[in-house]
Amino acid sequence: MTKTNFNIPLSGDRSMPIEGFDTSLHLKHAADQAKARGFDRFPIIDVDSHHYETESFSEILEYLDDPVLQQLAKTASASRHGAFGMLPGNIGYQDMGGRVARYPLRQLEKTGPEAHRDITLTKRWMDALAVDIAILFPTPMLNLGLHPQIEIEVALSRAYNRWLTEKILPNDPRLRSMLYLPFNDPQATYEMAKEFAGKPGVLGFMVTATRNRAVHNDAYMKTYAFLEEAGLPLGFHASYNWNDQTMAMMNKFLSVHALGFAISNMVHLTNWVINALPVRFPKLKVIWIESGLAWIPFLMQRLDHEYYMRKSEVPSLTRPPSDYMREMFYTSQPMERPNDIRELEQTFRMINAPTQLMYSSDYPHWDFDVPSVIYDLPFLSEEDKRAILGGNAARVFNIDIKEKLAKSI
C-alpha cells in the first residue's frame, strides 16, 4: 500500500507535513508581525495563556495524596482515554471541523529531552509571539468547579498545583501561574492559598468562574484577607457550560461561547461589588479573565442605574458600582472587534484601559489574540500600548523585568 503524505493547508514555504508539525512554523505569521512592529523593544507579558494539563495527567495523578482516589483516577483515565474519566465534560466544536490544526497535531509535535515537554511547547509559541513572560492556566480543569464531588475538586487541584510548582514553574523563570483554588470548599481554598503562596513562579490565585458558589459568602473572607495581606492578586477565569439551564436553550456553539464567558464573570463581579467586597478589601487586586471587554460598560451602566434608585440596599458602598469596577483589572482576550472602532475606543475609556487592562493571548485556544491586536489600535498612544502589553502586568504582579527574554525566530 502506498503511503499518503498529508500536508497542513498552509501556503507557500509555510506548508508542512502533519508528522512535522512545529509550533514555531505554525506561528510564522505572528513572528513576522512581531519583527515588523519592533516587539523586541519592550517587554510583553501574557496574563492568560494555557496548557493542556491532561497531556501530563499521568504525572499529575502521582501527586494525589489519597491512594484510593489515585487508583480510581488511574483506572478512569485508562478506560476513558486520558483525564476525562475524572473531569466534567463540555460540549463544543472548538477545532472548527479540523481547521484549527494545532489542537489534534500538537500531540505529534516533537520535543527534546532537555526540558519538560510543556515547557518546550510553551516557549515555542512565546518566542513566536515575542512574549517574555506567560501566566499559565489549565484548560479542561476550568470546568472542575462543576464536579458533583467536592473532594475530587480539592484533590485534583492540589495535585495539579503541586505538579505545576515542582515540575514546571521552577524550571523556567519565563513561566508563571495563578494557582487553582478549589472554591467549592472554602476551608480547602484558604489552606491551598496559604500552602502555595510564595512558591517559585506563583503570582496569585485563580477561581474558575464556571461554578455555582457565591463569592460573597462569609466563608471566603479569610482567604480574601490573606491574599490582600500577602499582596497576591485574585483572578476569576471565565469559561462556558452548555449544560447550564440558561445555556441549554441555545442550539449553537457560537451562541454559548459568545455569552457563557461573559455571563459567568458578570454574576461574580456583580456579587463582588454589590456586597461591598472592594470596600472590605480595598488593597486586594481582582482580575477578571477571558470574558472580553464589551460586557463591562454594559454592567457598569446597569448597576449604576439600580444603585441610584436603591442605595438603601447597599449602605456600605460610598460610590457608584462603576467606580469600583474601574479600579479592577481585566484581561484583553477575546477582545471584540466592532465594525465601528469608536465603540471599542469608548470601552477602553470607560474601563481606564491604559492602567487597568492587561494583554492576554489565550494561546493555544482557537480564538487566541496576538500582541498586534493591541499594538495596532489607532487610538492608543505608544505609552498606552506598552502599558497594556506588559507594563500594567509588571505593576500588578510585581514583576521585575529589565530586558527582553523572548528569542526572535
PDB file of C-alpha atoms in Angstrom, residues 207-356:
ATOM      1  CA  VAL A 207     -11.034  30.813  40.813  1.00  0.00           C
ATOM      2  CA  THR A 208     -12.738  29.171  37.857  1.00  0.00           C
ATOM      3  CA  ALA A 209     -15.857  31.249  37.270  1.00  0.00           C
ATOM      4  CA  THR A 210     -17.927  28.401  35.835  1.00  0.00           C
ATOM      5  CA  ARG A 211     -19.440  27.288  39.125  1.00  0.00           C
ATOM      6  CA  ASN A 212     -22.408  27.980  41.376  1.00  0.00           C
ATOM      7  CA  ARG A 213     -20.826  29.420  44.515  1.00  0.00           C
ATOM      8  CA  ALA A 214     -21.410  32.972  45.693  1.00  0.00           C
ATOM      9  CA  VAL A 215     -18.178  34.932  46.046  1.00  0.00           C
ATOM     10  CA  HIS A 216     -19.604  36.999  48.922  1.00  0.00           C
ATOM     11  CA  ASN A 217     -20.144  34.025  51.239  1.00  0.00           C
ATOM     12  CA  ASP A 218     -18.599  34.799  54.628  1.00  0.00           C
ATOM     13  CA  ALA A 219     -16.625  31.561  54.496  1.00  0.00           C
ATOM     14  CA  TYR A 220     -14.288  33.110  51.891  1.00  0.00           C
ATOM     15  CA  MET A 221     -13.443  36.266  53.810  1.00  0.00           C
ATOM     16  CA  LYS A 222     -10.348  34.837  55.500  1.00  0.00           C
ATOM     17  CA  THR A 223      -8.975  33.809  52.095  1.00  0.00           C
ATOM     18  CA  TYR A 224      -9.522  37.304  50.708  1.00  0.00           C
ATOM     19  CA  ALA A 225      -7.920  38.814  53.808  1.00  0.00           C
ATOM     20  CA  PHE A 226      -4.904  36.533  53.470  1.00  0.00           C
ATOM     21  CA  LEU A 227      -4.418  37.359  49.783  1.00  0.00           C
ATOM     22  CA  GLU A 228      -4.758  41.078  50.467  1.00  0.00           C
ATOM     23  CA  GLU A 229      -2.195  40.905  53.259  1.00  0.00           C
ATOM     24  CA  ALA A 230       0.177  38.850  51.096  1.00  0.00           C
ATOM     25  CA  GLY A 231      -0.205  41.227  48.141  1.00  0.00           C
ATOM     26  CA  LEU A 232      -1.317  38.400  45.847  1.00  0.00           C
ATOM     27  CA  PRO A 233      -3.936  39.114  43.144  1.00  0.00           C
ATOM     28  CA  LEU A 234      -7.104  37.040  42.828  1.00  0.00           C
ATOM     29  CA  GLY A 235      -8.369  36.183  39.349  1.00  0.00           C
ATOM     30  CA  PHE A 236     -11.738  34.880  38.190  1.00  0.00           C
ATOM     31  CA  HIS A 237     -11.237  32.892  34.999  1.00  0.00           C
ATOM     32  CA  ALA A 238     -14.354  32.548  32.862  1.00  0.00           C
ATOM     33  CA  SER A 239     -15.450  29.596  30.785  1.00  0.00           C
ATOM     34  CA  TYR A 240     -18.745  28.266  29.460  1.00  0.00           C
ATOM     35  CA  ASN A 241     -21.061  25.391  30.312  1.00  0.00           C
ATOM     36  CA  TRP A 242     -23.538  24.266  27.678  1.00  0.00           C
ATOM     37  CA  ASN A 243     -25.245  22.131  30.344  1.00  0.00           C
ATOM     38  CA  ASP A 244     -26.242  25.193  32.360  1.00  0.00           C
ATOM     39  CA  GLN A 245     -30.012  25.722  32.221  1.00  0.00           C
ATOM     40  CA  THR A 246     -29.676  29.127  30.563  1.00  0.00           C
ATOM     41  CA  MET A 247     -27.072  27.980  28.056  1.00  0.00           C
ATOM     42  CA  ALA A 248     -29.016  24.774  27.321  1.00  0.00           C
ATOM     43  CA  MET A 249     -31.638  26.821  25.472  1.00  0.00           C
ATOM     44  CA  MET A 250     -29.060  27.657  22.796  1.00  0.00           C
ATOM     45  CA  ASN A 251     -28.521  25.363  19.832  1.00  0.00           C
ATOM     46  CA  LYS A 252     -25.180  26.680  18.522  1.00  0.00           C
ATOM     47  CA  PHE A 253     -21.692  26.615  19.993  1.00  0.00           C
ATOM     48  CA  LEU A 254     -21.278  30.166  18.694  1.00  0.00           C
ATOM     49  CA  SER A 255     -24.088  31.361  20.974  1.00  0.00           C
ATOM     50  CA  VAL A 256     -22.835  29.576  24.070  1.00  0.00           C
ATOM     51  CA  HIS A 257     -19.268  30.752  23.508  1.00  0.00           C
ATOM     52  CA  ALA A 258     -20.416  34.352  22.996  1.00  0.00           C
ATOM     53  CA  LEU A 259     -22.458  34.572  26.200  1.00  0.00           C
ATOM     54  CA  GLY A 260     -21.092  31.913  28.539  1.00  0.00           C
ATOM     55  CA  PHE A 261     -17.727  33.540  29.219  1.00  0.00           C
ATOM     56  CA  ALA A 262     -19.262  36.942  29.875  1.00  0.00           C
ATOM     57  CA  ILE A 263     -22.219  35.799  31.985  1.00  0.00           C
ATOM     58  CA  SER A 264     -20.150  33.762  34.425  1.00  0.00           C
ATOM     59  CA  ASN A 265     -17.962  36.729  35.326  1.00  0.00           C
ATOM     60  CA  MET A 266     -20.853  39.200  35.230  1.00  0.00           C
ATOM     61  CA  VAL A 267     -22.572  37.286  38.025  1.00  0.00           C
ATOM     62  CA  HIS A 268     -19.473  37.051  40.199  1.00  0.00           C
ATOM     63  CA  LEU A 269     -18.439  40.664  39.626  1.00  0.00           C
ATOM     64  CA  THR A 270     -21.946  41.870  40.481  1.00  0.00           C
ATOM     65  CA  ASN A 271     -21.881  39.963  43.761  1.00  0.00           C
ATOM     66  CA  TRP A 272     -18.363  41.194  44.452  1.00  0.00           C
ATOM     67  CA  VAL A 273     -19.270  44.855  44.071  1.00  0.00           C
ATOM     68  CA  ILE A 274     -22.820  44.944  45.425  1.00  0.00           C
ATOM     69  CA  ASN A 275     -21.741  43.106  48.566  1.00  0.00           C
ATOM     70  CA  ALA A 276     -19.060  45.750  49.092  1.00  0.00           C
ATOM     71  CA  LEU A 277     -16.027  43.485  48.890  1.00  0.00           C
ATOM     72  CA  PRO A 278     -13.971  46.298  47.287  1.00  0.00           C
ATOM     73  CA  VAL A 279     -14.711  48.334  50.416  1.00  0.00           C
ATOM     74  CA  ARG A 280     -13.851  45.494  52.769  1.00  0.00           C
ATOM     75  CA  PHE A 281     -10.667  44.536  50.900  1.00  0.00           C
ATOM     76  CA  PRO A 282      -9.527  47.769  49.228  1.00  0.00           C
ATOM     77  CA  LYS A 283      -5.958  46.587  48.561  1.00  0.00           C
ATOM     78  CA  LEU A 284      -6.871  43.204  47.064  1.00  0.00           C
ATOM     79  CA  LYS A 285      -6.184  43.243  43.330  1.00  0.00           C
ATOM     80  CA  VAL A 286      -9.030  41.484  41.499  1.00  0.00           C
ATOM     81  CA  ILE A 287      -8.695  40.410  37.857  1.00  0.00           C
ATOM     82  CA  TRP A 288     -11.494  39.315  35.506  1.00  0.00           C
ATOM     83  CA  ILE A 289     -10.053  36.890  32.976  1.00  0.00           C
ATOM     84  CA  GLU A 290     -11.143  35.791  29.476  1.00  0.00           C
ATOM     85  CA  SER A 291     -14.535  37.471  29.279  1.00  0.00           C
ATOM     86  CA  GLY A 292     -13.803  40.012  26.592  1.00  0.00           C
ATOM     87  CA  LEU A 293     -14.487  43.684  27.268  1.00  0.00           C
ATOM     88  CA  ALA A 294     -17.850  44.743  25.816  1.00  0.00           C
ATOM     89  CA  TRP A 295     -19.835  43.495  28.816  1.00  0.00           C
ATOM     90  CA  ILE A 296     -18.046  45.770  31.279  1.00  0.00           C
ATOM     91  CA  PRO A 297     -19.575  49.125  30.183  1.00  0.00           C
ATOM     92  CA  PHE A 298     -22.974  47.404  29.961  1.00  0.00           C
ATOM     93  CA  LEU A 299     -22.708  46.139  33.534  1.00  0.00           C
ATOM     94  CA  MET A 300     -21.398  49.484  34.777  1.00  0.00           C
ATOM     95  CA  GLN A 301     -24.486  51.224  33.464  1.00  0.00           C
ATOM     96  CA  ARG A 302     -26.942  48.583  34.699  1.00  0.00           C
ATOM     97  CA  LEU A 303     -25.529  48.519  38.225  1.00  0.00           C
ATOM     98  CA  ASP A 304     -25.213  52.304  38.459  1.00  0.00           C
ATOM     99  CA  HIS A 305     -28.821  52.676  37.308  1.00  0.00           C
ATOM    100  CA  GLU A 306     -30.076  50.401  40.092  1.00  0.00           C
ATOM    101  CA  TYR A 307     -27.683  51.873  42.651  1.00  0.00           C
ATOM    102  CA  TYR A 308     -29.005  55.404  42.283  1.00  0.00           C
ATOM    103  CA  MET A 309     -32.557  54.157  42.834  1.00  0.00           C
ATOM    104  CA  ARG A 310     -31.848  51.742  45.697  1.00  0.00           C
ATOM    105  CA  LYS A 311     -28.862  52.991  47.696  1.00  0.00           C
ATOM    106  CA  SER A 312     -30.534  51.763  50.878  1.00  0.00           C
ATOM    107  CA  GLU A 313     -29.760  48.178  49.838  1.00  0.00           C
ATOM    108  CA  VAL A 314     -26.020  48.840  49.665  1.00  0.00           C
ATOM    109  CA  PRO A 315     -25.202  51.144  52.589  1.00  0.00           C
ATOM    110  CA  SER A 316     -21.547  50.068  52.549  1.00  0.00           C
ATOM    111  CA  LEU A 317     -20.979  51.462  49.051  1.00  0.00           C
ATOM    112  CA  THR A 318     -19.843  55.076  49.141  1.00  0.00           C
ATOM    113  CA  ARG A 319     -19.538  55.355  45.369  1.00  0.00           C
ATOM    114  CA  PRO A 320     -21.441  54.015  42.352  1.00  0.00           C
ATOM    115  CA  PRO A 321     -20.532  50.464  41.271  1.00  0.00           C
ATOM    116  CA  SER A 322     -18.807  51.668  38.103  1.00  0.00           C
ATOM    117  CA  ASP A 323     -16.214  53.492  40.205  1.00  0.00           C
ATOM    118  CA  TYR A 324     -15.163  50.259  41.867  1.00  0.00           C
ATOM    119  CA  MET A 325     -15.195  48.434  38.540  1.00  0.00           C
ATOM    120  CA  ARG A 326     -12.806  50.995  37.054  1.00  0.00           C
ATOM    121  CA  GLU A 327     -10.331  50.125  39.800  1.00  0.00           C
ATOM    122  CA  MET A 328     -10.381  46.408  38.961  1.00  0.00           C
ATOM    123  CA  PHE A 329      -8.224  44.733  36.340  1.00  0.00           C
ATOM    124  CA  TYR A 330      -9.224  42.983  33.121  1.00  0.00           C
ATOM    125  CA  THR A 331      -7.513  40.796  30.542  1.00  0.00           C
ATOM    126  CA  SER A 332      -7.937  41.674  26.890  1.00  0.00           C
ATOM    127  CA  GLN A 333      -8.787  38.385  25.175  1.00  0.00           C
ATOM    128  CA  PRO A 334     -11.176  37.766  23.483  1.00  0.00           C
ATOM    129  CA  MET A 335     -11.244  41.448  22.577  1.00  0.00           C
ATOM    130  CA  GLU A 336     -14.264  42.299  20.458  1.00  0.00           C
ATOM    131  CA  ARG A 337     -13.700  43.914  17.039  1.00  0.00           C
ATOM    132  CA  PRO A 338     -16.759  46.098  16.378  1.00  0.00           C
ATOM    133  CA  ASN A 339     -17.368  47.415  12.887  1.00  0.00           C
ATOM    134  CA  ASP A 340     -17.163  50.927  14.304  1.00  0.00           C
ATOM    135  CA  ILE A 341     -13.857  51.187  16.150  1.00  0.00           C
ATOM    136  CA  ARG A 342     -15.209  54.121  18.130  1.00  0.00           C
ATOM    137  CA  GLU A 343     -17.217  51.612  20.150  1.00  0.00           C
ATOM    138  CA  LEU A 344     -14.030  49.853  21.229  1.00  0.00           C
ATOM    139  CA  GLU A 345     -12.374  53.183  21.974  1.00  0.00           C
ATOM    140  CA  GLN A 346     -15.299  54.098  24.232  1.00  0.00           C
ATOM    141  CA  THR A 347     -14.978  50.768  26.038  1.00  0.00           C
ATOM    142  CA  PHE A 348     -11.271  51.412  26.632  1.00  0.00           C
ATOM    143  CA  ARG A 349     -12.094  54.845  28.014  1.00  0.00           C
ATOM    144  CA  MET A 350     -14.816  53.558  30.345  1.00  0.00           C
ATOM    145  CA  ILE A 351     -12.626  50.862  31.912  1.00  0.00           C
ATOM    146  CA  ASN A 352      -9.482  53.015  32.217  1.00  0.00           C
ATOM    147  CA  ALA A 353      -7.698  50.614  29.884  1.00  0.00           C
ATOM    148  CA  PRO A 354      -4.285  52.359  29.935  1.00  0.00           C
ATOM    149  CA  THR A 355      -3.907  51.419  33.615  1.00  0.00           C
ATOM    150  CA  GLN A 356      -6.391  48.542  34.179  1.00  0.00           C
TER     151      GLN A 356
END
